[in-house]
Coordinates of C-alpha atoms and ligand atoms in Angstrom, one line a residue:
M1 CA 81.4 168.3 191.8
N2 CA 85.1 167.3 191.6
S3 CA 88.0 168.1 193.9
S4 CA 90.1 171.0 192.6
I5 CA 93.5 169.3 192.6
L6 CA 93.6 168.8 188.9
K7 CA 92.3 172.3 188.0
N8 CA 94.7 174.0 185.5
R9 CA 97.3 171.2 186.0
K10 CA 99.2 170.3 182.8
I11 CA 99.4 166.6 182.1
L12 CA 101.4 165.0 179.4
L13 CA 99.9 161.7 178.5
G14 CA 102.0 159.1 176.5
I15 CA 100.0 156.3 174.8
T16 CA 101.7 153.2 173.5
G17 CA 100.4 150.3 171.4
G18 CA 98.4 148.0 173.6
I19 CA 94.7 147.2 173.6
A20 CA 94.2 149.2 176.8
A21 CA 94.7 152.3 174.7
Y22 CA 91.0 152.5 174.4
K23 CA 90.7 153.2 178.1
S24 CA 93.0 156.2 177.6
A25 CA 90.2 158.0 175.9
E26 CA 88.0 157.8 179.1
L27 CA 91.1 158.8 181.1
V28 CA 91.5 162.0 179.0
R29 CA 87.8 162.8 179.3
R30 CA 87.9 162.4 183.1
L31 CA 91.1 164.4 183.6
T32 CA 89.8 167.2 181.4
K33 CA 86.5 167.2 183.2
E34 CA 88.3 167.7 186.5
G35 CA 90.0 170.8 185.0
A36 CA 93.4 169.4 183.8
S37 CA 94.9 170.4 180.5
V38 CA 96.0 167.2 178.8
Q39 CA 98.6 167.0 176.0
V40 CA 98.8 163.6 174.2
V41 CA 101.8 162.0 172.6
M42 CA 101.5 158.6 170.9
T43 CA 103.7 155.9 169.5
E44 CA 103.1 154.8 165.9
A45 CA 101.9 151.4 167.2
S46 CA 99.2 152.9 169.4
T47 CA 97.5 154.6 166.5
K48 CA 96.7 151.1 165.2
F49 CA 94.5 150.7 168.3
I50 CA 93.0 154.1 168.6
S51 CA 93.1 157.1 166.3
S52 CA 94.9 160.3 167.3
L53 CA 91.8 162.1 166.1
T54 CA 90.0 160.7 169.2
F55 CA 92.5 162.5 171.5
E56 CA 92.6 165.6 169.4
T57 CA 88.8 165.9 169.8
L58 CA 88.9 165.2 173.5
T59 CA 91.8 167.6 174.3
G60 CA 91.3 170.2 171.6
K61 CA 95.0 170.0 170.9
P62 CA 97.1 168.4 168.2
V63 CA 98.5 165.0 169.1
F64 CA 102.2 164.4 168.5
T65 CA 103.3 161.0 167.1
D66 CA 106.2 161.7 164.7
I67 CA 109.3 163.1 166.3
F68 CA 110.5 164.5 162.9
S69 CA 107.3 166.4 161.9
S70 CA 107.6 168.8 164.8
P71 CA 111.4 168.7 165.7
L72 CA 111.3 170.5 169.1
A73 CA 108.0 169.2 170.5
H74 CA 109.8 166.5 172.5
I75 CA 111.6 169.3 174.4
R76 CA 108.8 171.9 174.5
L77 CA 105.9 169.6 175.6
P78 CA 107.7 168.1 178.7
Q79 CA 108.8 171.6 179.7
E80 CA 105.2 172.8 179.9
A81 CA 103.9 169.7 181.8
D82 CA 103.5 169.2 185.6
L83 CA 103.4 165.4 185.2
Y84 CA 104.1 162.7 182.6
L85 CA 101.8 159.7 182.6
I86 CA 102.3 156.8 180.2
A87 CA 99.2 154.7 180.0
P88 CA 99.1 152.1 178.6
L89 CA 102.8 151.2 178.7
T90 CA 103.7 148.2 176.6
A91 CA 106.6 145.8 177.4
N92 CA 108.4 147.2 174.4
T93 CA 108.2 150.9 175.3
L94 CA 108.9 150.0 178.9
S95 CA 112.2 148.3 177.8
R96 CA 113.1 151.3 175.6
L97 CA 112.5 153.7 178.5
A98 CA 114.7 151.6 180.8
Q99 CA 117.5 151.7 178.2
G100 CA 117.2 155.5 177.8
M101 CA 116.2 155.3 174.1
A102 CA 114.6 158.3 172.5
D103 CA 113.5 157.2 169.0
D104 CA 109.9 158.3 169.2
M105 CA 107.8 161.0 170.9
V106 CA 106.9 159.0 174.0
T107 CA 110.5 157.9 174.8
A108 CA 112.1 161.3 173.8
C109 CA 109.6 163.2 176.1
F110 CA 110.5 160.8 178.9
L111 CA 114.2 161.7 178.6
S112 CA 113.7 165.4 178.5
F113 CA 111.0 165.6 181.2
R114 CA 112.0 166.7 184.7
G115 CA 109.1 166.0 187.0
P116 CA 106.9 163.1 188.3
V117 CA 106.6 160.2 185.9
L118 CA 103.8 157.7 186.3
L119 CA 103.8 154.4 184.3
A120 CA 100.8 152.2 183.8
P121 CA 102.1 148.9 182.4
S122 CA 99.7 146.7 180.3
M123 CA 100.6 143.4 178.8
N124 CA 100.2 139.7 178.9
W125 CA 101.0 138.2 182.3
K126 CA 103.9 136.1 181.0
M127 CA 105.4 139.2 179.4
Y128 CA 104.9 141.1 182.7
E129 CA 106.5 138.3 184.8
H130 CA 109.5 137.9 182.4
P131 CA 112.8 138.6 184.2
A132 CA 113.6 141.2 181.5
T133 CA 110.4 143.2 182.2
V134 CA 110.9 142.8 186.0
E135 CA 114.4 144.1 185.6
N136 CA 113.3 147.0 183.4
L137 CA 110.6 148.0 185.9
K138 CA 113.1 147.9 188.7
R139 CA 115.4 150.2 186.8
L140 CA 112.6 152.7 186.1
K141 CA 111.5 152.6 189.8
D142 CA 115.1 153.3 190.8
M143 CA 115.0 156.3 188.4
G144 CA 112.1 157.6 190.5
C145 CA 109.2 156.6 188.3
V146 CA 105.9 155.6 190.0
V147 CA 104.7 152.3 188.6
I148 CA 101.0 151.9 188.8
R149 CA 100.6 148.2 189.2
P150 CA 98.5 146.4 186.6
E151 CA 95.6 144.3 187.8
T152 CA 94.9 140.6 187.8
G153 CA 92.1 139.5 185.7
E154 CA 91.0 138.3 182.2
L155 CA 93.5 139.7 179.6
A156 CA 92.8 140.6 176.0
C157 CA 94.4 137.3 174.9
G158 CA 91.8 135.4 176.9
E159 CA 94.3 134.3 179.5
Y160 CA 93.9 135.1 183.2
G161 CA 96.7 136.8 185.1
K162 CA 98.4 140.0 186.1
G163 CA 98.9 142.5 183.3
R164 CA 95.6 144.4 182.8
M165 CA 96.1 148.1 183.0
A166 CA 94.9 149.7 186.2
E167 CA 91.4 151.1 186.1
V168 CA 90.9 154.8 185.1
D169 CA 89.9 155.6 188.7
V170 CA 93.1 154.3 190.0
L171 CA 95.2 156.1 187.4
I172 CA 93.4 159.4 188.3
E173 CA 94.0 158.8 192.0
E174 CA 97.7 158.2 191.4
V175 CA 97.9 161.4 189.3
K176 CA 96.3 163.4 192.1
S177 CA 98.6 161.8 194.6
S178 CA 101.7 162.7 192.6
L179 CA 100.6 166.4 192.3
C180 CA 99.8 166.8 195.9
K181 CA 101.8 168.4 198.6
K182 CA 103.0 165.8 201.2
D183 CA 102.4 167.9 204.3
L184 CA 100.8 164.9 206.2
S185 CA 103.8 162.6 205.6
G186 CA 104.9 160.9 208.8
K187 CA 101.4 161.1 210.2
K188 CA 99.2 158.2 211.0
V189 CA 95.6 159.0 210.4
L190 CA 92.7 156.8 211.6
I191 CA 89.4 157.4 209.9
T192 CA 86.0 155.9 210.6
A193 CA 83.4 156.0 207.8
G194 CA 79.9 155.0 206.8
P195 CA 77.1 153.8 209.1
T196 CA 77.0 151.0 211.7
R197 CA 74.3 148.4 211.8
E198 CA 72.8 146.9 215.0
P199 CA 71.0 143.6 214.2
I200 CA 67.4 142.9 215.2
D201 CA 67.5 139.5 213.7
P202 CA 69.4 138.0 210.7
V203 CA 67.5 140.1 208.2
R204 CA 66.7 143.3 210.0
F205 CA 68.8 146.0 211.6
I206 CA 68.9 149.5 213.0
S207 CA 71.2 151.9 211.2
N208 CA 71.9 155.5 210.3
R209 CA 71.9 157.2 206.9
S210 CA 75.4 157.5 205.6
S211 CA 77.0 156.7 202.3
G212 CA 80.6 156.7 203.5
R213 CA 81.6 159.3 201.0
M214 CA 82.8 161.9 203.5
G215 CA 85.0 159.4 205.3
F216 CA 86.3 157.9 202.1
S217 CA 87.2 161.4 200.8
L218 CA 89.1 162.1 204.0
A219 CA 91.0 158.8 203.6
R220 CA 91.9 159.5 199.9
V221 CA 93.0 163.1 200.7
A222 CA 95.1 162.0 203.7
R223 CA 96.8 159.3 201.7
R224 CA 97.5 161.7 198.8
R225 CA 99.0 164.2 201.3
G226 CA 101.4 161.5 202.5
A227 CA 99.8 160.1 205.6
E228 CA 99.6 156.5 206.6
V229 CA 95.9 155.9 206.6
V230 CA 93.8 153.2 208.3
L231 CA 90.1 153.3 207.4
I232 CA 87.5 151.5 209.5
A233 CA 84.3 151.4 207.5
G234 CA 80.8 150.2 208.3
P235 CA 78.6 148.7 205.5
T236 CA 78.5 150.9 202.4
A237 CA 77.3 150.5 198.9
I238 CA 80.3 152.4 197.4
A239 CA 83.7 150.8 197.3
P240 CA 86.4 152.0 199.7
P241 CA 89.2 154.0 198.2
H242 CA 92.1 152.4 196.4
G243 CA 95.4 151.8 198.1
I244 CA 94.2 152.2 201.7
K245 CA 94.2 149.7 204.5
T246 CA 90.5 149.2 205.1
I247 CA 88.9 147.2 208.0
R248 CA 85.2 146.4 207.5
V249 CA 83.0 146.4 210.6
E250 CA 79.3 146.1 211.1
T251 CA 78.2 147.2 214.6
A252 CA 79.2 150.2 216.9
S253 CA 81.0 147.9 219.3
E254 CA 82.9 146.2 216.4
M255 CA 83.9 149.7 215.2
F256 CA 85.1 150.6 218.7
E257 CA 87.1 147.4 219.1
S258 CA 88.8 147.9 215.8
L259 CA 89.5 151.5 216.6
K260 CA 91.1 150.6 219.9
E261 CA 93.3 148.1 218.1
H262 CA 94.6 150.8 215.7
L263 CA 94.6 154.0 217.9
S264 CA 98.1 153.5 219.2
G265 CA 100.5 155.9 217.4
A266 CA 97.7 157.7 215.5
N267 CA 98.3 161.4 215.2
I268 CA 94.8 162.1 214.0
L269 CA 91.5 160.3 214.5
V270 CA 88.6 161.4 212.3
M271 CA 85.2 160.0 213.4
A272 CA 83.2 160.6 210.2
A273 CA 81.1 157.4 210.8
A274 CA 77.4 157.8 211.6
V275 CA 77.5 155.4 214.6
A276 CA 74.2 154.0 215.7
D277 CA 73.0 155.5 219.0
Y278 CA 71.1 152.4 220.1
T279 CA 71.6 148.7 220.0
V280 CA 69.0 146.0 220.3
K281 CA 69.1 144.3 223.7
S282 CA 68.7 140.7 222.6
P283 CA 69.1 140.3 218.9
L284 CA 67.4 137.1 217.6
S285 CA 69.3 134.4 215.9
K286 CA 66.3 133.4 213.7
K287 CA 64.1 135.7 211.6
A288 CA 61.2 136.9 213.7
Q289 CA 57.6 136.9 212.6
K290 CA 56.6 140.5 211.9
T291 CA 53.8 140.3 214.5
K292 CA 56.5 139.7 217.2
L293 CA 58.3 142.9 216.2
R294 CA 55.9 145.5 217.4
S295 CA 58.4 146.9 219.9
L296 CA 62.1 146.5 220.5
K297 CA 64.1 146.7 223.7
L298 CA 67.1 149.0 223.1
S299 CA 70.1 149.9 225.1
P300 CA 72.6 152.7 224.3
A301 CA 75.3 151.8 221.9
V302 CA 78.9 152.6 222.9
D303 CA 79.6 156.3 222.4
I304 CA 82.9 155.8 220.7
L305 CA 84.1 159.4 220.9
K306 CA 83.3 159.6 224.6
E307 CA 85.2 156.4 225.3
V308 CA 88.1 157.5 223.1
S309 CA 88.5 160.8 225.0
K310 CA 89.6 158.7 228.0
I311 CA 92.4 156.9 226.1
K312 CA 93.3 159.1 223.2
G313 CA 96.6 160.4 224.6
D314 CA 98.1 162.9 222.1
T315 CA 95.8 161.9 219.2
F316 CA 94.1 164.9 217.7
V317 CA 90.4 164.0 217.6
I318 CA 88.1 165.3 214.8
G319 CA 84.4 164.6 215.1
F320 CA 81.4 165.3 212.9
A321 CA 77.9 166.6 213.7
A322 CA 75.2 166.3 211.0
E323 CA 72.2 168.4 212.2
T324 CA 68.8 169.4 210.7
G325 CA 69.2 173.1 211.0
P326 CA 71.8 175.7 211.9
N327 CA 72.3 174.2 215.3
I328 CA 75.9 175.4 216.0
A329 CA 75.3 175.8 219.7
K330 CA 74.5 172.1 220.0
A331 CA 77.5 171.2 217.9
K332 CA 79.7 173.3 220.2
R333 CA 78.3 171.4 223.2
K334 CA 79.2 168.1 221.5
L335 CA 82.8 169.4 220.9
R336 CA 83.2 170.1 224.7
E337 CA 81.3 167.1 226.0
K338 CA 83.2 164.6 223.8
K339 CA 86.5 166.4 224.3
M340 CA 87.1 166.7 220.6
D341 CA 89.9 169.0 219.2
M342 CA 87.8 169.9 216.1
L343 CA 84.2 169.3 215.1
V344 CA 82.9 169.4 211.5
F345 CA 79.4 170.6 211.5
N346 CA 77.0 170.3 208.6
D347 CA 73.3 171.2 208.2
I348 CA 71.8 168.4 206.2
T349 CA 68.8 170.4 205.2
L350 CA 70.9 172.7 203.0
K351 CA 71.0 171.9 199.3
G352 CA 74.0 169.7 198.4
A353 CA 74.9 169.0 202.0
G354 CA 72.8 165.9 202.8
F355 CA 73.5 162.2 202.4
D356 CA 74.5 160.5 199.1
T357 CA 75.9 163.7 197.7
E358 CA 79.4 164.3 196.4
T359 CA 79.3 167.7 198.1
N360 CA 79.0 169.2 201.5
R361 CA 78.7 172.6 203.2
I362 CA 80.7 172.5 206.4
V363 CA 81.5 174.7 209.4
I364 CA 84.7 173.9 211.3
I365 CA 84.4 174.4 215.0
T366 CA 87.3 174.4 217.5
S367 CA 87.7 175.8 221.0
K368 CA 89.1 179.0 219.3
G369 CA 86.0 179.7 217.1
E370 CA 84.3 178.6 214.0
K371 CA 84.7 179.0 210.2
G372 CA 82.1 178.3 207.6
Y373 CA 82.7 177.2 204.0
P374 CA 80.6 177.4 200.9
L375 CA 79.3 174.3 199.1
M376 CA 82.4 172.2 198.1
S377 CA 83.2 168.7 196.9
K378 CA 83.7 166.3 199.8
E379 CA 87.4 166.0 198.8
D380 CA 87.8 169.7 199.1
C381 CA 86.1 169.6 202.5
A382 CA 88.6 167.0 203.5
E383 CA 91.5 169.3 202.3
V384 CA 90.3 172.2 204.5
I385 CA 89.8 169.9 207.5
F386 CA 93.4 168.8 207.3
D387 CA 94.6 172.3 206.6
H388 CA 92.9 173.4 209.8
Y389 CA 94.5 170.5 211.7
L390 CA 98.0 171.5 210.4
E391 CA 97.4 175.2 211.3
M392 CA 96.4 174.1 214.9
V393 CA 99.4 171.9 215.5
A394 CA 101.9 174.2 213.8
Ligands
LIG401 N1 79.7 159.2 217.7 C1 80.3 158.2 218.4 N2 79.6 157.1 218.9 C2 78.3 157.2 218.9 C3 77.6 158.2 218.2 C4 78.3 159.2 217.6 O1 81.5 158.2 218.4 N3 77.6 156.2 219.5 C5 80.5 160.2 217.1 C6 80.2 160.4 215.6 O2 81.0 159.7 214.8 C7 80.4 161.9 215.4 C8 80.1 162.5 216.8 O3 80.1 161.4 217.7 O4 81.8 162.2 215.1 C9 78.8 163.2 216.9 O5 77.8 162.3 216.5 P1 76.3 162.7 216.5 O6 75.5 161.6 216.1 O7 76.1 164.1 215.9 O8 76.1 163.0 218.1 P2 75.4 162.2 219.2 O9 76.4 162.4 220.4 O10 75.1 160.9 218.8 O11 74.2 163.1 219.6 P3 72.7 163.2 218.8 O12 72.6 162.0 217.9 O13 71.8 163.3 219.9 O14 72.8 164.5 218.0

């Protein structure tokens, strides 16, 4: 289940003549799947790389390439759009945009559009680094365009360098970010995510089940809404979100140390991490024989939230409680005992609310009461968590 940000949003997508145009087909498919309505305009050159029929099929709408065959399309299409993304953007079209030229659909739409413009350059690294391109990009940034930086890697020409169009995931994240209200701007948000691991020996550990998805969704949503985000993440199989300062930790005490380092000035702390409750008293430096591991001496791991409550100052603290059953009373006790300002409760036995899912079913508990939500994507859960925060501090 996807977040609902793109639902019914109208995206104008300009495609220019670079090899990365093949990725735009996947981009359109994903945007459409998340509920956006995509209108494609192409340069003549781009149709040599990928057919307009591909995009007509994916969007169910005619693709515009020739400015003369539909004389007012370059005014009408931008008027209808919420956002204009040009991906891939070649050095040639980039230069023409910077000069204010309007001799094809992609450039003419740029001039007549009034709204957020996102550019995803794609070219050979020498072309990207050329002072002419650097100057053109600067001009476009000064005009208010968001430039989605290309990646470094192997290029179509076989050379290695910076110029490969950003991945589709990154493009979609930037689109969402541009369409989002910036009601968390000026806020610093510290988020913990994923499990922690307490070593037994170099190959074994004690941990909790947690994919990191909820914490990563919170980080993405906070960034989109304008916050400065610091993410402290335990070991996860999935990659942390794009564009966010992420500190990797392993144990509960490492997480606590990192958190103390970054807590100062944080307006919000979200403890979405599934912190281990126990740590092994004397972890072994060499792999133990299994016969020697029949019992383990444990000591309590640091209870990060309890410790934070003593030093948090004005930081608004949001905790999580994953329980097996509708154990709201226990959750409310945790809220009080750990002096949290908000607790997000979820019953992991409910369908779609467990681990390794893209969805969750949450109840938000504060000292004023509780509010339950239906099954939602984890990103939409993150949205309502921050909405509640803003309501509480208003
Ligand atoms: N938490 C923490 N430090 C720990 C354990 C948990 O800061 N050592 C935080 C979690 O990140 C979460 C909240 O405390 O935000 C509640 O965690 P949970 O595991 O539900 O509660 P516990 O206090 O560990 O109680 P129990 O496991 O007995 O339910």
